[in-house]
Amino acid sequence: MPESPRPTAPDGPRPGTVPGEPLTGKIIFLNGTSSSGKSSIAAELLRILDEPWFHMPVDAFHAMRSPREVAPEELPLVLRRTWQGFHRAVAGMAAAGNNVVVDHVLSEEWRLRDCLRLFEPRNVVLVGVRCSLEELRRREQARGDRPAGLAARQLRQVHAYGPYDVECDTTTASSVDCARRIRSFLARRPFPTAFERLRAEAAPGGQPLGDRPWPPGP
């Protein structure tokens, strides 16, 4: 009996991709507390990087929400859905071949786990944006648009998960210096990436992400 022909892949790009573009763009993932300087670093990165990049801060997604007051019992679910939508928007932009700078606060472990499931880990540069507690408090007071003590409450958990690809400390380093450091790292990225290692740890049987003490910054 003659052997049936094997199915072949259809011609043309996969659905949801852009013809002629890479399947996945790069993601520079800035993780740090509120007032640590992530947005300023992102602005400098967009200014100095050669390729087109998009800055996607989670604050912009929260600002899209209607001004109607949300009942306290509903707020946790509304916020969680906002974060989940933000993650999927970033993943969609990268999947279409766009390079994205993400401005994020990993103050809850599920946020990192969600990103590990959604993002192509080899194309993510995880950046730890550090700042001293004293300076965070000073910035909070100066800006006046954040609840007092927010950064202090976030600080312990934000940096509790594992290795970064690159770190910067905005206590002393300017946003320009931090952006230049990240740009230099992009040109010589080692593998596996921090996201690849974190995904392996998050797999069944791996070490819980929040159980390992975070190494001191530079």
mmCIF file with all atom_site columns, C-alpha atoms in Angstrom, residues 42-117:
data_model
loop_
_atom_site.group_PDB
_atom_site.id
_atom_site.type_symbol
_atom_site.label_atom_id
_atom_site.label_alt_id
_atom_site.label_comp_id
_atom_site.label_asym_id
_atom_site.label_entity_id
_atom_site.label_seq_id
_atom_site.pdbx_PDB_ins_code
_atom_site.Cartn_x
_atom_site.Cartn_y
_atom_site.Cartn_z
_atom_site.occupancy
_atom_site.B_iso_or_equiv
_atom_site.pdbx_formal_charge
_atom_site.auth_seq_id
_atom_site.auth_comp_id
_atom_site.auth_asym_id
_atom_site.auth_atom_id
_atom_site.pdbx_PDB_model_num
ATOM 1  C CA . ALA A 1 42  ? 13.600  53.625 30.137 1.00 0.00 ? 42  ALA A CA 1
ATOM 2  C CA . ALA A 1 43  ? 13.455  57.127 28.646 1.00 0.00 ? 43  ALA A CA 1
ATOM 3  C CA . GLU A 1 44  ? 17.244  57.187 28.306 1.00 0.00 ? 44  GLU A CA 1
ATOM 4  C CA . LEU A 1 45  ? 17.287  53.714 26.728 1.00 0.00 ? 45  LEU A CA 1
ATOM 5  C CA . LEU A 1 46  ? 14.836  54.818 24.052 1.00 0.00 ? 46  LEU A CA 1
ATOM 6  C CA . ARG A 1 47  ? 17.093  57.790 23.369 1.00 0.00 ? 47  ARG A CA 1
ATOM 7  C CA . ILE A 1 48  ? 20.411  55.904 23.043 1.00 0.00 ? 48  ILE A CA 1
ATOM 8  C CA . LEU A 1 49  ? 19.513  52.483 21.590 1.00 0.00 ? 49  LEU A CA 1
ATOM 9  C CA . ASP A 1 50  ? 19.975  52.090 17.847 1.00 0.00 ? 50  ASP A CA 1
ATOM 10 C CA . GLU A 1 51  ? 16.915  49.998 17.004 1.00 0.00 ? 51  GLU A CA 1
ATOM 11 C CA . PRO A 1 52  ? 13.292  51.073 17.515 1.00 0.00 ? 52  PRO A CA 1
ATOM 12 C CA . TRP A 1 53  ? 12.126  50.295 21.065 1.00 0.00 ? 53  TRP A CA 1
ATOM 13 C CA . PHE A 1 54  ? 8.823   50.788 22.866 1.00 0.00 ? 54  PHE A CA 1
ATOM 14 C CA . HIS A 1 55  ? 8.512   51.779 26.535 1.00 0.00 ? 55  HIS A CA 1
ATOM 15 C CA . MET A 1 56  ? 5.589   49.937 28.175 1.00 0.00 ? 56  MET A CA 1
ATOM 16 C CA . PRO A 1 57  ? 5.145   50.984 31.830 1.00 0.00 ? 57  PRO A CA 1
ATOM 17 C CA . VAL A 1 58  ? 2.465   49.308 33.918 1.00 0.00 ? 58  VAL A CA 1
ATOM 18 C CA . ASP A 1 59  ? 1.414   52.709 35.255 1.00 0.00 ? 59  ASP A CA 1
ATOM 19 C CA . ALA A 1 60  ? 0.136   53.562 31.766 1.00 0.00 ? 60  ALA A CA 1
ATOM 20 C CA . PHE A 1 61  ? -2.201  50.561 31.916 1.00 0.00 ? 61  PHE A CA 1
ATOM 21 C CA . HIS A 1 62  ? -3.539  51.544 35.329 1.00 0.00 ? 62  HIS A CA 1
ATOM 22 C CA . ALA A 1 63  ? -4.128  55.066 33.949 1.00 0.00 ? 63  ALA A CA 1
ATOM 23 C CA . MET A 1 64  ? -6.324  53.648 31.145 1.00 0.00 ? 64  MET A CA 1
ATOM 24 C CA . ARG A 1 65  ? -8.912  52.481 33.665 1.00 0.00 ? 65  ARG A CA 1
ATOM 25 C CA . SER A 1 66  ? -12.098 54.529 33.960 1.00 0.00 ? 66  SER A CA 1
ATOM 26 C CA . PRO A 1 67  ? -12.148 56.989 36.878 1.00 0.00 ? 67  PRO A CA 1
ATOM 27 C CA . ARG A 1 68  ? -15.115 55.238 38.534 1.00 0.00 ? 68  ARG A CA 1
ATOM 28 C CA . GLU A 1 69  ? -14.308 54.331 42.120 1.00 0.00 ? 69  GLU A CA 1
ATOM 29 C CA . VAL A 1 70  ? -13.803 50.604 42.612 1.00 0.00 ? 70  VAL A CA 1
ATOM 30 C CA . ALA A 1 71  ? -15.271 48.956 45.699 1.00 0.00 ? 71  ALA A CA 1
ATOM 31 C CA . PRO A 1 72  ? -12.580 47.724 48.117 1.00 0.00 ? 72  PRO A CA 1
ATOM 32 C CA . GLU A 1 73  ? -13.703 44.110 47.772 1.00 0.00 ? 73  GLU A CA 1
ATOM 33 C CA . GLU A 1 74  ? -13.435 44.342 43.970 1.00 0.00 ? 74  GLU A CA 1
ATOM 34 C CA . LEU A 1 75  ? -10.101 46.163 43.802 1.00 0.00 ? 75  LEU A CA 1
ATOM 35 C CA . PRO A 1 76  ? -7.720  43.157 44.171 1.00 0.00 ? 76  PRO A CA 1
ATOM 36 C CA . LEU A 1 77  ? -9.326  41.380 41.201 1.00 0.00 ? 77  LEU A CA 1
ATOM 37 C CA . VAL A 1 78  ? -9.365  44.548 39.086 1.00 0.00 ? 78  VAL A CA 1
ATOM 38 C CA . LEU A 1 79  ? -5.678  45.147 39.796 1.00 0.00 ? 79  LEU A CA 1
ATOM 39 C CA . ARG A 1 80  ? -4.750  41.533 39.088 1.00 0.00 ? 80  ARG A CA 1
ATOM 40 C CA . ARG A 1 81  ? -6.573  41.611 35.759 1.00 0.00 ? 81  ARG A CA 1
ATOM 41 C CA . THR A 1 82  ? -4.778  44.843 34.877 1.00 0.00 ? 82  THR A CA 1
ATOM 42 C CA . TRP A 1 83  ? -1.395  43.250 35.561 1.00 0.00 ? 83  TRP A CA 1
ATOM 43 C CA . GLN A 1 84  ? -2.334  40.139 33.588 1.00 0.00 ? 84  GLN A CA 1
ATOM 44 C CA . GLY A 1 85  ? -3.464  42.247 30.637 1.00 0.00 ? 85  GLY A CA 1
ATOM 45 C CA . PHE A 1 86  ? -0.249  44.263 30.812 1.00 0.00 ? 86  PHE A CA 1
ATOM 46 C CA . HIS A 1 87  ? 1.864   41.105 30.672 1.00 0.00 ? 87  HIS A CA 1
ATOM 47 C CA . ARG A 1 88  ? -0.051  39.821 27.649 1.00 0.00 ? 88  ARG A CA 1
ATOM 48 C CA . ALA A 1 89  ? 0.225   43.151 25.861 1.00 0.00 ? 89  ALA A CA 1
ATOM 49 C CA . VAL A 1 90  ? 4.011   43.084 26.319 1.00 0.00 ? 90  VAL A CA 1
ATOM 50 C CA . ALA A 1 91  ? 4.143   39.476 25.121 1.00 0.00 ? 91  ALA A CA 1
ATOM 51 C CA . GLY A 1 92  ? 2.054   40.391 22.072 1.00 0.00 ? 92  GLY A CA 1
ATOM 52 C CA . MET A 1 93  ? 4.300   43.298 21.128 1.00 0.00 ? 93  MET A CA 1
ATOM 53 C CA . ALA A 1 94  ? 7.403   41.131 21.439 1.00 0.00 ? 94  ALA A CA 1
ATOM 54 C CA . ALA A 1 95  ? 5.774   38.256 19.522 1.00 0.00 ? 95  ALA A CA 1
ATOM 55 C CA . ALA A 1 96  ? 5.223   40.634 16.606 1.00 0.00 ? 96  ALA A CA 1
ATOM 56 C CA . GLY A 1 97  ? 8.970   41.386 16.531 1.00 0.00 ? 97  GLY A CA 1
ATOM 57 C CA . ASN A 1 98  ? 8.951   44.638 18.529 1.00 0.00 ? 98  ASN A CA 1
ATOM 58 C CA . ASN A 1 99  ? 11.634  45.485 21.084 1.00 0.00 ? 99  ASN A CA 1
ATOM 59 C CA . VAL A 1 100 ? 10.112  46.506 24.414 1.00 0.00 ? 100 VAL A CA 1
ATOM 60 C CA . VAL A 1 101 ? 11.375  48.187 27.574 1.00 0.00 ? 101 VAL A CA 1
ATOM 61 C CA . VAL A 1 102 ? 9.182   47.002 30.443 1.00 0.00 ? 102 VAL A CA 1
ATOM 62 C CA . ASP A 1 103 ? 8.835   49.114 33.573 1.00 0.00 ? 103 ASP A CA 1
ATOM 63 C CA . HIS A 1 104 ? 7.703   46.689 36.289 1.00 0.00 ? 104 HIS A CA 1
ATOM 64 C CA . VAL A 1 105 ? 7.365   46.082 40.042 1.00 0.00 ? 105 VAL A CA 1
ATOM 65 C CA . LEU A 1 106 ? 7.627   42.382 40.963 1.00 0.00 ? 106 LEU A CA 1
ATOM 66 C CA . SER A 1 107 ? 6.260   42.859 44.462 1.00 0.00 ? 107 SER A CA 1
ATOM 67 C CA . GLU A 1 108 ? 4.152   39.691 44.142 1.00 0.00 ? 108 GLU A CA 1
ATOM 68 C CA . GLU A 1 109 ? 5.619   36.368 43.019 1.00 0.00 ? 109 GLU A CA 1
ATOM 69 C CA . TRP A 1 110 ? 2.690   35.465 40.742 1.00 0.00 ? 110 TRP A CA 1
ATOM 70 C CA . ARG A 1 111 ? 3.592   38.434 38.494 1.00 0.00 ? 111 ARG A CA 1
ATOM 71 C CA . LEU A 1 112 ? 7.027   36.971 37.789 1.00 0.00 ? 112 LEU A CA 1
ATOM 72 C CA . ARG A 1 113 ? 5.597   33.483 37.237 1.00 0.00 ? 113 ARG A CA 1
ATOM 73 C CA . ASP A 1 114 ? 3.065   34.892 34.772 1.00 0.00 ? 114 ASP A CA 1
ATOM 74 C CA . CYS A 1 115 ? 5.842   36.648 32.826 1.00 0.00 ? 115 CYS A CA 1
ATOM 75 C CA . LEU A 1 116 ? 7.983   33.498 32.837 1.00 0.00 ? 116 LEU A CA 1
ATOM 76 C CA . ARG A 1 117 ? 5.130   31.635 31.161 1.00 0.00 ? 117 ARG A CA 1
#
